[in-house]
mmCIF file with all atom_site columns, C-alpha atoms in Angstrom:
data_model
loop_
_atom_site.group_PDB
_atom_site.id
_atom_site.type_symbol
_atom_site.label_atom_id
_atom_site.label_alt_id
_atom_site.label_comp_id
_atom_site.label_asym_id
_atom_site.label_entity_id
_atom_site.label_seq_id
_atom_site.pdbx_PDB_ins_code
_atom_site.Cartn_x
_atom_site.Cartn_y
_atom_site.Cartn_z
_atom_site.occupancy
_atom_site.B_iso_or_equiv
_atom_site.pdbx_formal_charge
_atom_site.auth_seq_id
_atom_site.auth_comp_id
_atom_site.auth_asym_id
_atom_site.auth_atom_id
_atom_site.pdbx_PDB_model_num
ATOM 1  C CA . MET E 1 1  ? 0.777   -16.393 2.442   1.00 0.00 ? 18 MET E CA 1
ATOM 2  C CA . GLN E 1 2  ? -2.224  -18.286 3.643   1.00 0.00 ? 19 GLN E CA 1
ATOM 3  C CA . GLU E 1 3  ? -5.426  -16.266 3.428   1.00 0.00 ? 20 GLU E CA 1
ATOM 4  C CA . THR E 1 4  ? -7.246  -15.519 6.669   1.00 0.00 ? 21 THR E CA 1
ATOM 5  C CA . LEU E 1 5  ? -10.924 -14.996 7.293   1.00 0.00 ? 22 LEU E CA 1
ATOM 6  C CA . PHE E 1 6  ? -10.369 -11.543 8.832   1.00 0.00 ? 23 PHE E CA 1
ATOM 7  C CA . PRO E 1 7  ? -7.476  -9.130  8.271   1.00 0.00 ? 24 PRO E CA 1
ATOM 8  C CA . ILE E 1 8  ? -4.817  -9.442  10.993  1.00 0.00 ? 25 ILE E CA 1
ATOM 9  C CA . GLU E 1 9  ? -4.800  -5.666  11.521  1.00 0.00 ? 26 GLU E CA 1
ATOM 10 C CA . ASP E 1 10 ? -8.447  -5.749  12.667  1.00 0.00 ? 27 ASP E CA 1
ATOM 11 C CA . TYR E 1 11 ? -7.929  -8.002  15.694  1.00 0.00 ? 28 TYR E CA 1
ATOM 12 C CA . THR E 1 12 ? -4.374  -7.067  16.759  1.00 0.00 ? 29 THR E CA 1
ATOM 13 C CA . ASP E 1 13 ? -3.997  -4.589  19.609  1.00 0.00 ? 30 ASP E CA 1
ATOM 14 C CA . THR E 1 14 ? -2.181  -1.521  18.271  1.00 0.00 ? 31 THR E CA 1
ATOM 15 C CA . GLY E 1 15 ? -0.341  -0.962  21.565  1.00 0.00 ? 32 GLY E CA 1
ATOM 16 C CA . ILE E 1 16 ? 1.147   -4.454  21.530  1.00 0.00 ? 33 ILE E CA 1
ATOM 17 C CA . ALA E 1 17 ? 2.080   -4.194  17.854  1.00 0.00 ? 34 ALA E CA 1
ATOM 18 C CA . ALA E 1 18 ? 3.769   -0.827  18.415  1.00 0.00 ? 35 ALA E CA 1
ATOM 19 C CA . GLU E 1 19 ? 5.833   -2.211  21.307  1.00 0.00 ? 36 GLU E CA 1
ATOM 20 C CA . VAL E 1 20 ? 6.936   -5.343  19.461  1.00 0.00 ? 37 VAL E CA 1
ATOM 21 C CA . LEU E 1 21 ? 7.735   -3.566  16.194  1.00 0.00 ? 38 LEU E CA 1
ATOM 22 C CA . LYS E 1 22 ? 9.297   -0.359  17.529  1.00 0.00 ? 39 LYS E CA 1
ATOM 23 C CA . GLU E 1 23 ? 12.290  0.900   15.573  1.00 0.00 ? 40 GLU E CA 1
ATOM 24 C CA . LEU E 1 24 ? 11.506  -1.448  12.649  1.00 0.00 ? 41 LEU E CA 1
ATOM 25 C CA . THR E 1 25 ? 10.686  0.053   9.249   1.00 0.00 ? 42 THR E CA 1
ATOM 26 C CA . CYS E 1 26 ? 9.353   -1.143  5.906   1.00 0.00 ? 43 CYS E CA 1
ATOM 27 C CA . ARG E 1 27 ? 12.912  -0.919  4.552   1.00 0.00 ? 44 ARG E CA 1
ATOM 28 C CA . GLN E 1 28 ? 13.861  -3.905  6.764   1.00 0.00 ? 45 GLN E CA 1
ATOM 29 C CA . CYS E 1 29 ? 10.778  -5.949  5.804   1.00 0.00 ? 46 CYS E CA 1
ATOM 30 C CA . GLY E 1 30 ? 11.018  -8.907  3.448   1.00 0.00 ? 47 GLY E CA 1
ATOM 31 C CA . ASN E 1 31 ? 7.589   -8.099  2.000   1.00 0.00 ? 48 ASN E CA 1
ATOM 32 C CA . SER E 1 32 ? 8.653   -4.755  0.529   1.00 0.00 ? 49 SER E CA 1
ATOM 33 C CA . PHE E 1 33 ? 10.146  -4.549  -2.946  1.00 0.00 ? 50 PHE E CA 1
ATOM 34 C CA . ARG E 1 34 ? 11.095  -1.843  -5.412  1.00 0.00 ? 51 ARG E CA 1
ATOM 35 C CA . CYS E 1 35 ? 9.098   -1.616  -8.642  1.00 0.00 ? 52 CYS E CA 1
ATOM 36 C CA . HIS E 1 36 ? 11.065  -0.157  -11.549 1.00 0.00 ? 53 HIS E CA 1
ATOM 37 C CA . THR E 1 37 ? 8.284   0.275   -14.098 1.00 0.00 ? 54 THR E CA 1
ATOM 38 C CA . LEU E 1 38 ? 7.823   3.673   -15.686 1.00 0.00 ? 55 LEU E CA 1
ATOM 39 C CA . ALA E 1 39 ? 4.117   3.776   -14.839 1.00 0.00 ? 56 ALA E CA 1
ATOM 40 C CA . GLU E 1 40 ? 4.521   3.284   -11.068 1.00 0.00 ? 57 GLU E CA 1
ATOM 41 C CA . PRO E 1 41 ? 8.079   3.469   -9.716  1.00 0.00 ? 58 PRO E CA 1
ATOM 42 C CA . GLY E 1 42 ? 8.512   3.142   -5.971  1.00 0.00 ? 59 GLY E CA 1
ATOM 43 C CA . TRP E 1 43 ? 8.340   0.726   -3.064  1.00 0.00 ? 60 TRP E CA 1
ATOM 44 C CA . PHE E 1 44 ? 5.398   -1.648  -2.636  1.00 0.00 ? 61 PHE E CA 1
ATOM 45 C CA . CYS E 1 45 ? 4.278   -4.256  -0.091  1.00 0.00 ? 62 CYS E CA 1
ATOM 46 C CA . LYS E 1 46 ? 3.654   -7.807  -1.344  1.00 0.00 ? 63 LYS E CA 1
ATOM 47 C CA . VAL E 1 47 ? 1.057   -8.712  1.291   1.00 0.00 ? 64 VAL E CA 1
ATOM 48 C CA . ARG E 1 48 ? -1.022  -5.537  1.726   1.00 0.00 ? 65 ARG E CA 1
ATOM 49 C CA . LYS E 1 49 ? -3.511  -4.731  -1.016  1.00 0.00 ? 66 LYS E CA 1
ATOM 50 C CA . SER E 1 50 ? -4.656  -1.356  -2.327  1.00 0.00 ? 67 SER E CA 1
ATOM 51 C CA . GLU E 1 51 ? -7.238  -0.340  -4.885  1.00 0.00 ? 68 GLU E CA 1
ATOM 52 C CA . LYS E 1 52 ? -5.482  2.976   -5.540  1.00 0.00 ? 69 LYS E CA 1
ATOM 53 C CA . THR E 1 53 ? -2.546  1.547   -7.503  1.00 0.00 ? 70 THR E CA 1
ATOM 54 C CA . GLN E 1 54 ? -2.570  -0.146  -10.888 1.00 0.00 ? 71 GLN E CA 1
ATOM 55 C CA . ASN E 1 55 ? -0.794  -3.273  -9.673  1.00 0.00 ? 72 ASN E CA 1
ATOM 56 C CA . GLY E 1 56 ? -3.136  -3.697  -6.658  1.00 0.00 ? 73 GLY E CA 1
ATOM 57 C CA . LEU E 1 57 ? -0.358  -3.543  -4.044  1.00 0.00 ? 74 LEU E CA 1
ATOM 58 C CA . LEU E 1 58 ? 0.057   -0.944  -1.317  1.00 0.00 ? 75 LEU E CA 1
ATOM 59 C CA . ARG E 1 59 ? 2.670   1.755   -1.959  1.00 0.00 ? 76 ARG E CA 1
ATOM 60 C CA . VAL E 1 60 ? 4.886   2.219   1.110   1.00 0.00 ? 77 VAL E CA 1
ATOM 61 C CA . LYS E 1 61 ? 7.535   4.650   2.238   1.00 0.00 ? 78 LYS E CA 1
ATOM 62 C CA . THR E 1 62 ? 10.686  2.811   3.225   1.00 0.00 ? 79 THR E CA 1
ATOM 63 C CA . ASN E 1 63 ? 11.129  4.726   6.484   1.00 0.00 ? 80 ASN E CA 1
ATOM 64 C CA . GLN E 1 64 ? 7.548   4.355   7.746   1.00 0.00 ? 81 GLN E CA 1
ATOM 65 C CA . PRO E 1 65 ? 7.039   2.181   10.848  1.00 0.00 ? 82 PRO E CA 1
ATOM 66 C CA . ALA E 1 66 ? 6.566   -1.524  10.196  1.00 0.00 ? 83 ALA E CA 1
ATOM 67 C CA . CYS E 1 67 ? 3.088   -3.058  10.293  1.00 0.00 ? 84 CYS E CA 1
ATOM 68 C CA . ILE E 1 68 ? 2.010   -6.258  12.049  1.00 0.00 ? 85 ILE E CA 1
ATOM 69 C CA . LEU E 1 69 ? 2.763   -8.261  8.863   1.00 0.00 ? 86 LEU E CA 1
ATOM 70 C CA . PHE E 1 70 ? 6.513   -7.501  9.189   1.00 0.00 ? 87 PHE E CA 1
ATOM 71 C CA . THR E 1 71 ? 8.967   -10.293 8.363   1.00 0.00 ? 88 THR E CA 1
ATOM 72 C CA . HIS E 1 72 ? 12.740  -9.959  8.371   1.00 0.00 ? 89 HIS E CA 1
ATOM 73 C CA . LYS E 1 73 ? 14.444  -10.006 4.956   1.00 0.00 ? 90 LYS E CA 1
ATOM 74 C CA . ASP E 1 74 ? 16.529  -12.995 6.072   1.00 0.00 ? 91 ASP E CA 1
ATOM 75 C CA . ASN E 1 75 ? 13.382  -15.135 6.577   1.00 0.00 ? 92 ASN E CA 1
ATOM 76 C CA . THR E 1 76 ? 11.906  -14.653 3.089   1.00 0.00 ? 93 THR E CA 1
ATOM 77 C CA . LYS E 1 77 ? 13.563  -17.715 1.546   1.00 0.00 ? 94 LYS E CA 1
#
């Protein structure tokens, strides 16, 4: 993914994002993947960063609403 100067979440209207992405979850997103390591098992997002995890990626719940960075699993190729 090409880096941007400002995070997309900062300048995207939350009302528009909620309307466009309604009924979509992280489970359907191509950016989410399951990590099977013993240290940190669970689902993570490839594009959102976090300083709270060892691998530096954001831990997500698969049924949480999709964020503005959502891409369909079919388009990840």
